[in-house]
Short mmCIF file of C-alpha atoms in Angstrom, two decimals:
data_model
loop_
_atom_site.label_atom_id
_atom_site.label_comp_id
_atom_site.label_asym_id
_atom_site.label_seq_id
_atom_site.Cartn_x
_atom_site.Cartn_y
_atom_site.Cartn_z
CA PHE B 13 0.00 0.00 0.00
CA VAL B 14 2.91 2.31 -0.57
CA PHE B 15 0.98 4.11 -3.28
CA LEU B 16 -1.39 5.65 -0.71
CA ALA B 17 1.51 7.13 1.21
CA CYS B 18 2.00 9.81 -1.44
CA PHE B 19 -1.60 11.00 -1.41
CA GLU B 20 -2.29 14.23 0.42
CA LEU B 21 -5.40 13.27 2.32
CA GLN B 22 -4.80 12.93 6.03
CA ASN B 23 -8.19 11.35 6.66
CA ILE B 24 -7.39 8.58 4.22
CA VAL B 25 -4.22 7.84 6.14
CA VAL B 26 -6.19 7.63 9.39
CA PHE B 27 -8.74 5.38 7.72
CA LEU B 28 -6.06 3.08 6.33
CA MET B 29 -4.13 2.80 9.55
CA SER B 30 -7.18 2.09 11.69
CA GLU B 31 -9.20 -0.10 9.40
CA VAL B 32 -7.01 -1.82 6.86
CA VAL B 33 -3.58 -2.65 8.27
CA ASP B 34 -4.61 -6.12 9.42
CA VAL B 35 -6.37 -6.82 6.13
CA SER B 36 -3.35 -5.48 4.24
CA LEU B 37 -1.15 -8.02 5.94
CA LYS B 38 -3.50 -10.83 5.03
CA ALA B 39 -3.87 -9.63 1.45
CA LEU B 40 -0.17 -9.35 0.71
CA VAL B 41 0.89 -12.40 2.68
CA CYS B 42 -1.35 -14.55 0.45
CA ALA B 43 0.88 -13.61 -2.51
CA VAL B 44 1.70 -16.39 -4.96
CA GLU B 45 4.75 -18.54 -4.29
CA GLU B 46 6.75 -16.96 -7.11
CA VAL B 47 6.81 -13.63 -5.24
CA GLY B 48 8.86 -15.16 -2.43
CA ASP B 49 8.58 -17.06 0.83
CA GLU B 50 6.32 -16.01 3.69
CA ASP B 51 9.00 -13.92 5.40
CA THR B 52 9.66 -12.02 2.19
CA ARG B 53 5.98 -11.34 1.66
CA ARG B 54 5.62 -10.08 5.24
CA ASN B 55 8.61 -7.85 4.63
CA VAL B 56 6.77 -6.33 1.68
CA VAL B 57 3.88 -5.48 3.96
CA GLU B 58 6.05 -4.10 6.74
CA ARG B 59 7.91 -1.82 4.34
CA ALA B 60 4.66 -0.56 2.88
CA ILE B 61 3.18 0.15 6.30
CA ALA B 62 6.38 1.87 7.46
CA ALA B 63 6.15 4.20 4.49
CA LEU B 64 2.49 4.87 5.21
CA GLN B 65 3.19 5.69 8.86
CA SER B 66 5.87 8.19 7.81
CA THR B 67 3.39 10.21 5.78
CA ILE B 68 3.36 13.86 6.84
CA GLU B 69 0.82 16.65 6.57
CA PRO B 70 1.18 18.35 3.18
CA GLN B 71 2.03 22.02 2.87
CA ASP B 72 0.88 24.60 0.37
CA GLU B 73 3.41 25.29 -2.34
CA CYS B 74 3.43 27.76 -5.20
CA VAL B 75 3.89 26.64 -8.77
CA GLU B 76 4.60 29.03 -11.59
CA LYS B 77 3.03 28.16 -14.94
CA ASN B 78 2.64 30.33 -18.00
CA GLY B 79 3.75 33.37 -16.04
CA GLU B 80 1.10 32.90 -13.35
CA THR B 81 1.64 31.66 -9.82
CA THR B 82 -0.92 29.31 -8.33
CA SER B 83 -1.03 27.54 -5.00
CA HIS B 84 -1.65 23.85 -4.66
CA LYS B 85 -1.07 21.09 -2.15
CA ALA B 86 2.22 19.27 -2.54
CA SER B 87 1.92 15.51 -2.29
CA ASN B 88 2.89 13.72 0.88
CA VAL B 89 6.18 11.88 0.88
CA GLU B 90 6.95 8.36 1.98
CA ALA B 91 9.75 7.13 4.18
CA GLU B 92 13.02 8.83 3.26
CA ASP B 93 14.47 5.73 1.63
CA PHE B 94 11.39 5.40 -0.57
CA CYS B 95 12.12 8.62 -2.40
CA ASN B 96 15.09 10.83 -3.18
CA SER B 97 13.35 14.18 -3.07
CA LYS B 98 10.10 15.53 -1.66
CA ASP B 99 9.90 17.87 -4.62
CA ASP B 100 9.73 14.88 -6.94
CA HIS B 101 6.32 13.97 -5.56
CA GLN B 102 4.42 17.16 -6.25
CA GLN B 103 1.29 16.76 -8.34
CA PRO B 104 1.13 18.56 -11.68
CA LYS B 105 -2.12 20.34 -10.93
CA PRO B 106 -4.77 20.71 -8.23
CA TYR B 107 -7.31 17.92 -8.29
CA ASP B 108 -10.64 16.97 -6.77
CA THR B 109 -9.60 15.69 -3.35
CA GLN B 110 -13.10 14.60 -2.34
CA ALA B 111 -13.45 12.51 -5.50
CA LEU B 112 -10.03 10.97 -4.97
CA GLU B 113 -10.84 10.19 -1.35
CA LYS B 114 -13.97 8.31 -2.30
CA LEU B 115 -12.19 6.47 -5.11
CA ASN B 116 -9.44 5.37 -2.73
CA LYS B 117 -11.99 4.05 -0.24
CA ILE B 118 -13.46 1.97 -3.05
CA ARG B 119 -9.98 0.68 -3.89
CA MET B 120 -9.42 -0.32 -0.27
CA GLN B 121 -12.74 -2.13 -0.14
CA LEU B 122 -11.82 -4.02 -3.30
CA MET B 123 -8.56 -5.13 -1.70
CA GLN B 124 -10.41 -6.34 1.37
CA SER B 125 -12.93 -8.24 -0.73
CA MET B 126 -10.13 -10.09 -2.54
CA VAL B 127 -8.47 -11.48 0.58
CA GLY B 128 -8.26 -15.24 0.16
CA LYS B 129 -9.43 -15.05 -3.44
CA VAL B 130 -6.54 -13.60 -5.41
CA SER B 131 -3.06 -12.30 -4.73
CA PRO B 132 -2.14 -8.68 -5.45
CA PHE B 133 0.67 -10.14 -7.55
CA GLU B 134 -1.29 -12.71 -9.50
CA ILE B 135 0.51 -14.99 -11.91
CA ALA B 136 -1.21 -14.75 -15.30
CA GLY B 137 -4.39 -16.80 -15.28
CA THR B 138 -4.62 -17.24 -11.49
CA PHE B 139 -7.96 -15.45 -11.32
CA SER B 140 -11.01 -16.29 -13.46
CA ASP B 141 -9.29 -15.11 -16.62
CA THR B 142 -8.07 -17.62 -19.14
CA LEU B 143 -5.31 -15.71 -20.86
CA ILE B 144 -4.34 -16.42 -24.45
CA PHE B 145 -0.97 -14.84 -25.06
CA PRO B 146 -0.59 -12.90 -28.32
CA THR B 147 1.82 -14.22 -30.96
CA SER B 148 2.44 -10.87 -32.63
CA GLY B 149 2.93 -7.28 -31.55
CA GLU B 150 4.64 -5.72 -28.55
CA ASN B 151 3.41 -8.37 -26.09
CA SER B 152 4.23 -11.41 -28.22
CA THR B 153 7.07 -12.35 -25.83
CA CYS B 154 4.63 -12.83 -22.94
CA ASN B 155 3.88 -16.35 -21.77
CA GLN B 156 2.66 -18.17 -18.69
CA GLY B 157 6.13 -18.47 -17.23
CA ASN B 158 7.44 -14.93 -17.69
CA THR B 159 4.41 -12.75 -17.04
CA LEU B 160 2.98 -11.20 -13.88
CA VAL B 161 -0.48 -9.64 -13.94
CA ILE B 162 -0.74 -6.75 -11.47
CA ASP B 163 -3.90 -4.65 -11.38
CA SER B 164 -2.79 -1.04 -11.94
CA PHE B 165 -5.97 0.36 -10.43
CA LEU B 166 -5.12 -1.22 -7.08
CA TYR B 167 -1.32 -1.22 -7.18
CA ASP B 168 0.44 1.69 -8.85
CA THR B 169 3.70 1.60 -10.79
CA GLU B 170 5.71 3.43 -8.13
CA THR B 171 4.76 0.85 -5.51
CA VAL B 172 5.70 -2.10 -7.68
CA ASP B 173 8.94 -0.45 -8.85
CA THR B 174 10.02 0.33 -5.30
CA LEU B 175 9.37 -3.19 -4.07
CA SER B 176 11.08 -4.61 -7.15
CA ASP B 177 14.17 -2.48 -6.51
CA GLU B 178 14.35 -3.91 -3.01
CA GLY B 179 14.05 -7.47 -4.28
CA LEU B 180 10.64 -8.01 -2.70
CA VAL B 181 8.86 -8.47 -6.02
CA PRO B 182 10.59 -10.56 -8.70
CA THR B 183 11.74 -8.82 -11.87
CA HIS B 184 13.50 -11.66 -13.70
CA VAL B 185 12.94 -15.33 -14.41
CA CYS B 186 15.55 -18.00 -15.11
CA THR B 187 15.10 -19.45 -18.59
CA SER B 188 17.24 -22.52 -17.82
CA CYS B 189 17.23 -23.41 -14.15
CA GLY B 190 20.55 -23.10 -12.38
CA SER B 191 22.19 -20.87 -14.97
CA LYS B 192 22.73 -17.15 -15.35
CA ASN B 193 20.49 -17.14 -18.42
CA VAL B 194 17.70 -14.91 -17.13
CA GLU B 195 15.16 -12.61 -18.76
CA ALA B 196 13.04 -9.75 -17.44
CA LEU B 197 9.54 -10.56 -16.30
CA ASN B 198 6.69 -8.90 -18.19
CA PHE B 199 4.29 -6.87 -16.04
CA ILE B 200 0.82 -6.37 -17.51
CA SER B 201 -2.46 -4.90 -16.29
CA HIS B 202 -5.96 -5.00 -17.69
CA SER B 203 -7.20 -2.06 -15.60
CA MET B 204 -6.49 1.65 -15.93
CA SER B 205 -4.34 3.17 -13.21
CA VAL B 206 -5.49 6.04 -11.01
CA HIS B 207 -3.16 8.35 -12.97
CA GLN B 208 -4.85 7.38 -16.24
CA LEU B 209 -8.31 7.72 -14.73
CA ARG B 210 -7.57 11.16 -13.29
CA PHE B 211 -6.36 12.43 -16.65
CA LEU B 212 -9.34 10.89 -18.44
CA PHE B 213 -12.02 12.32 -16.18
CA GLU B 214 -10.39 15.55 -14.99
CA GLU B 215 -8.75 16.72 -18.21
CA MET B 216 -9.42 14.77 -21.42
CA ILE B 217 -13.20 14.44 -21.24
CA PRO B 218 -14.01 17.89 -19.79
CA THR B 219 -11.77 19.57 -22.38
CA HIS B 220 -12.66 17.65 -25.53
CA CYS B 221 -15.97 15.85 -25.00
CA SER B 222 -18.69 18.39 -24.23
CA GLY B 223 -22.24 17.37 -23.47
CA ILE B 224 -21.36 13.86 -22.34
CA LYS B 225 -24.17 12.00 -20.60
CA SER B 226 -23.20 8.32 -20.89
CA ILE B 227 -20.01 6.25 -20.84
CA VAL B 228 -19.65 2.54 -21.59
CA ASP B 229 -16.54 0.60 -20.59
CA VAL B 230 -15.91 -2.57 -22.59
CA GLY B 231 -14.30 -5.28 -20.49
CA SER B 232 -14.93 -3.38 -17.26
CA ARG B 233 -13.37 -6.06 -15.02
CA ILE B 234 -13.57 -4.93 -11.35
CA GLY B 235 -15.05 -1.56 -12.37
CA ALA B 236 -12.18 0.96 -12.24
CA VAL B 237 -13.51 3.21 -15.03
CA LEU B 238 -17.04 3.07 -13.60
CA TYR B 239 -16.02 4.09 -10.08
CA ALA B 240 -13.69 6.86 -11.23
CA GLY B 241 -16.31 8.25 -13.59
CA TYR B 242 -18.82 8.34 -10.76
CA CYS B 243 -16.41 10.05 -8.38
CA PHE B 244 -15.02 12.67 -10.78
CA MET B 245 -18.02 13.46 -13.00
CA ASP B 246 -21.58 14.52 -12.16
CA ASP B 247 -24.71 13.66 -14.14
CA VAL B 248 -23.02 10.98 -16.25
CA SER B 249 -24.31 7.41 -16.39
CA LEU B 250 -21.70 4.66 -16.51
CA THR B 251 -22.16 1.13 -17.82
CA GLY B 252 -19.68 -1.73 -17.82
CA ILE B 253 -19.84 -4.73 -20.13
CA GLU B 254 -17.96 -7.67 -18.63
CA ILE B 255 -17.97 -11.34 -19.54
CA GLY B 256 -16.38 -12.59 -16.30
CA SER B 257 -19.04 -13.50 -13.76
CA ASP B 258 -16.78 -13.01 -10.72
CA HIS B 259 -15.72 -9.56 -11.92
CA VAL B 260 -19.39 -8.69 -12.39
CA ALA B 261 -20.21 -9.91 -8.88
CA THR B 262 -17.36 -7.83 -7.42
CA THR B 263 -18.55 -4.73 -9.27
CA GLN B 264 -22.14 -5.24 -8.16
CA SER B 265 -21.08 -5.52 -4.54
CA ILE B 266 -19.16 -2.23 -4.74
CA ILE B 267 -22.07 -0.52 -6.48
CA LYS B 268 -24.36 -1.61 -3.65
CA GLU B 269 -21.99 -0.84 -0.78
CA PHE B 270 -21.14 2.67 -1.99
CA ASN B 271 -24.64 3.51 -3.28
CA LEU B 272 -23.56 4.03 -6.88
CA ASP B 273 -26.63 2.45 -8.45
CA ASP B 274 -28.18 5.79 -9.38
CA ARG B 275 -25.60 6.15 -12.16
CA VAL B 276 -23.56 2.94 -12.41
CA ASN B 277 -24.50 -0.51 -13.66
CA VAL B 278 -22.73 -3.52 -15.13
CA ILE B 279 -23.93 -5.92 -17.82
CA GLU B 280 -22.67 -9.50 -17.79
CA GLY B 281 -22.05 -10.95 -21.22
CA ASP B 282 -20.19 -10.89 -24.52
CA VAL B 283 -19.81 -7.38 -25.95
CA CYS B 284 -20.91 -8.70 -29.35
CA GLU B 285 -24.33 -9.35 -27.84
CA HIS B 286 -24.62 -5.78 -26.57
CA LEU B 287 -23.60 -3.66 -29.55
CA ASP B 288 -26.76 -1.60 -29.07
CA VAL B 289 -25.31 -0.42 -25.74
CA LEU B 290 -22.17 0.75 -27.54
CA ARG B 291 -24.18 2.59 -30.19
CA ALA B 292 -26.08 4.54 -27.55
CA ALA B 293 -23.03 5.65 -25.56
CA ASP B 294 -21.51 9.11 -25.82
CA ILE B 295 -18.08 7.67 -24.94
CA VAL B 296 -16.81 4.09 -25.19
CA THR B 297 -13.60 3.13 -23.36
CA LEU B 298 -11.42 0.25 -24.56
CA ASN B 299 -8.49 -0.49 -22.24
CA ASN B 300 -6.27 -3.40 -23.30
CA VAL B 301 -9.57 -5.02 -24.02
CA PHE B 302 -9.04 -8.01 -26.33
CA GLU B 303 -5.31 -8.70 -26.66
CA PHE B 304 -5.01 -11.44 -24.02
CA PHE B 305 -8.54 -12.81 -24.23
CA GLY B 306 -9.00 -14.66 -27.48
CA THR B 307 -7.42 -16.37 -30.43
CA GLU B 308 -6.27 -14.20 -33.31
CA LYS B 309 -9.39 -15.15 -35.26
CA ARG B 310 -11.66 -14.28 -32.34
CA ARG B 311 -9.92 -10.95 -31.71
CA LYS B 312 -10.36 -9.94 -35.35
CA GLU B 313 -14.06 -10.75 -35.06
CA LEU B 314 -14.38 -8.72 -31.87
CA TRP B 315 -12.65 -5.68 -33.35
CA ARG B 316 -14.75 -5.74 -36.51
CA LYS B 317 -18.02 -5.97 -34.59
CA VAL B 318 -17.08 -3.34 -32.02
CA LEU B 319 -15.80 -0.90 -34.64
CA SER B 320 -18.94 -1.42 -36.71
CA ALA B 321 -21.03 -0.26 -33.74
CA PHE B 322 -19.50 3.23 -33.84
CA THR B 323 -21.93 4.78 -36.29
CA ARG B 324 -23.14 7.92 -34.53
CA LYS B 325 -21.26 11.04 -35.57
CA GLY B 326 -19.75 12.84 -32.62
CA GLN B 327 -19.42 9.71 -30.52
CA PHE B 328 -16.07 9.41 -28.73
CA VAL B 329 -13.81 6.40 -28.20
CA VAL B 330 -10.93 6.23 -25.70
CA ALA B 331 -8.46 3.42 -26.35
CA VAL B 332 -5.32 2.01 -24.74
CA PRO B 333 -3.24 1.07 -26.70
CA PRO B 334 -4.02 3.00 -29.93
CA ILE B 335 -6.59 1.22 -32.08
CA GLU B 336 -4.20 1.42 -35.03
CA GLU B 337 -1.66 -0.59 -33.04
CA SER B 338 -4.20 -3.24 -32.06
CA LEU B 339 -5.29 -3.68 -35.66
CA SER B 340 -1.72 -3.78 -36.92
CA CYS B 341 -0.86 -6.62 -34.52
CA LEU B 342 -3.65 -8.62 -36.14
CA GLU B 343 -2.63 -7.56 -39.67
CA MET B 344 -5.98 -5.82 -40.09
CA ASP B 345 -6.36 -2.89 -42.46
CA ASP B 346 -6.73 0.63 -41.07
CA ASP B 347 -9.82 0.93 -43.29
CA GLU B 348 -11.64 -0.98 -40.54
CA MET B 349 -11.49 2.25 -38.52
CA CYS B 350 -11.82 4.79 -41.34
CA HIS B 351 -14.88 6.30 -39.63
CA LEU B 352 -12.78 7.20 -36.56
CA LYS B 353 -10.56 10.25 -36.42
CA ARG B 354 -8.03 11.10 -33.75
CA VAL B 355 -9.04 14.17 -31.76
CA GLU B 356 -6.41 16.84 -32.31
CA GLY B 357 -5.10 19.21 -29.69
CA VAL B 358 -5.13 16.86 -26.73
CA GLU B 359 -2.65 18.37 -24.27
CA TYR B 360 -0.90 15.71 -22.28
CA PRO B 361 0.77 16.76 -19.01
CA THR B 362 4.42 17.71 -19.10
CA SER B 363 6.73 15.67 -16.90
CA LEU B 364 7.71 17.67 -13.84
CA PHE B 365 10.56 15.30 -12.98
CA ASP B 366 12.21 12.13 -14.23
CA GLY B 367 9.82 9.24 -13.78
CA ASP B 368 6.66 11.36 -13.45
CA GLU B 369 4.13 8.52 -13.58
CA TYR B 370 1.14 10.83 -14.02
CA ALA B 371 2.56 12.32 -17.20
CA GLU B 372 3.84 9.02 -18.56
CA GLU B 373 0.61 7.11 -18.00
CA ALA B 374 -1.64 9.93 -19.25
CA GLU B 375 0.12 9.78 -22.62
CA SER B 376 -1.14 6.24 -23.15
CA LEU B 377 -4.76 7.42 -23.58
CA ASN B 378 -5.88 7.89 -27.19
CA LEU B 379 -9.04 9.84 -28.05
CA TYR B 380 -11.06 9.32 -31.25
CA VAL B 381 -14.30 10.75 -32.59
CA VAL B 382 -16.74 9.22 -35.07
CA VAL B 383 -16.91 11.32 -38.25
#
C-alpha cells in the first residue's frame, strides 16, 4: 500500500491505519509462491506500512506556470528511503480531493474483498481469466512463465517499482534453471491506473468531450472506469460490459456498498451481444480489451463488430493502446477504422521530474471521434 503514502489526504491515512492494516497483511501475505517465501511477503507489507506511517501533513506550495503563480497542495512523501526528493512527488495540478478520497476508499474495499481469493501479484491466469498470449505485436514475448499480472488500479507503478528495486517483487525469471540465463519478467495490467483515470475524467473528457451524458466501458473487469467516472463526474451514467461472472459480482457488490446504483451498472455478457449499448453511448472506453482474451481469429471478429457499432457522428472512443496498433498486430487494415478520427489538440501533461508517472501514463490514452 505504498501508493497511498504519497496522497495528500490525512483522513485517508487515518482510515487506512485504523481499518485496513490487518487486512493489508493478510492480502499481501497470500501472494503467490513466485513472489517469495512467507518472510519475504511479510517484509513487503512491513515496508509498505512503514512508508504509510511516515506520511506527513502536506504544505501549500506555489507553482509558476505560463507566467502565473498558483497555489496547490504538494503531495505527501513516503519514508526517506522510498524517495530521493520531496519535490519529486508534487502533483502537476490541483485535483478533486473529495473525488479521490472516495475512489481510494473503493480501492481499499476491493482489496479487502479479494483477501483469500486472489493475490495482489497474480501470476497470469490465477484469477477467473483464461489468458491467451498474443503471438504478434509488442506483447508477443509474454507467456505463462514470464508474465505477472498486477492490477494497476489497485497497485500503482511506483509501488511495484520500489518493491522490485528492493528485491521483494521478482523482476526476472531463469530461462534454464541453475544458470545465469535470465530474462526480465513482463508486467501487464488490464485495468487503468489512477493516474490514467484522473487524466481521463479531470482533463481529457471535460476539455474535448462536451455534453457527455453516458459512458460505456468494454471489459470493465472490477469496475475501475465506472467508479472513477462516478467520483469525478456529475450527471453521467456509466455502464460496464464484462464477460467474467466473478468480476461482475465484485462490481455489483461495490455498487451496492457505496450507493452508486443511481448512475452505475454492469452488464454480464459478450460485448458482441450488446452492440446496441455501444451505439447509444456518448463515450466508449477500450483499455487493453481483447489482446489477451482470445485467439487471433476471435480478436479480429471482436474488433470488426465493435468498430462497426460506432456509427453515430460525434461519438467518442478512448483506447489504450491505440486502435491502429491493435489492428496492426492482427494484420488488419486501417480501413476498418476509417470512420474514426483522432481528436487533435489533446494536451498531455508535461513531466515535472524524471519518472513522473502521471505524465507518462496519461500519454497512453488515445481519443477518437466518429466522423
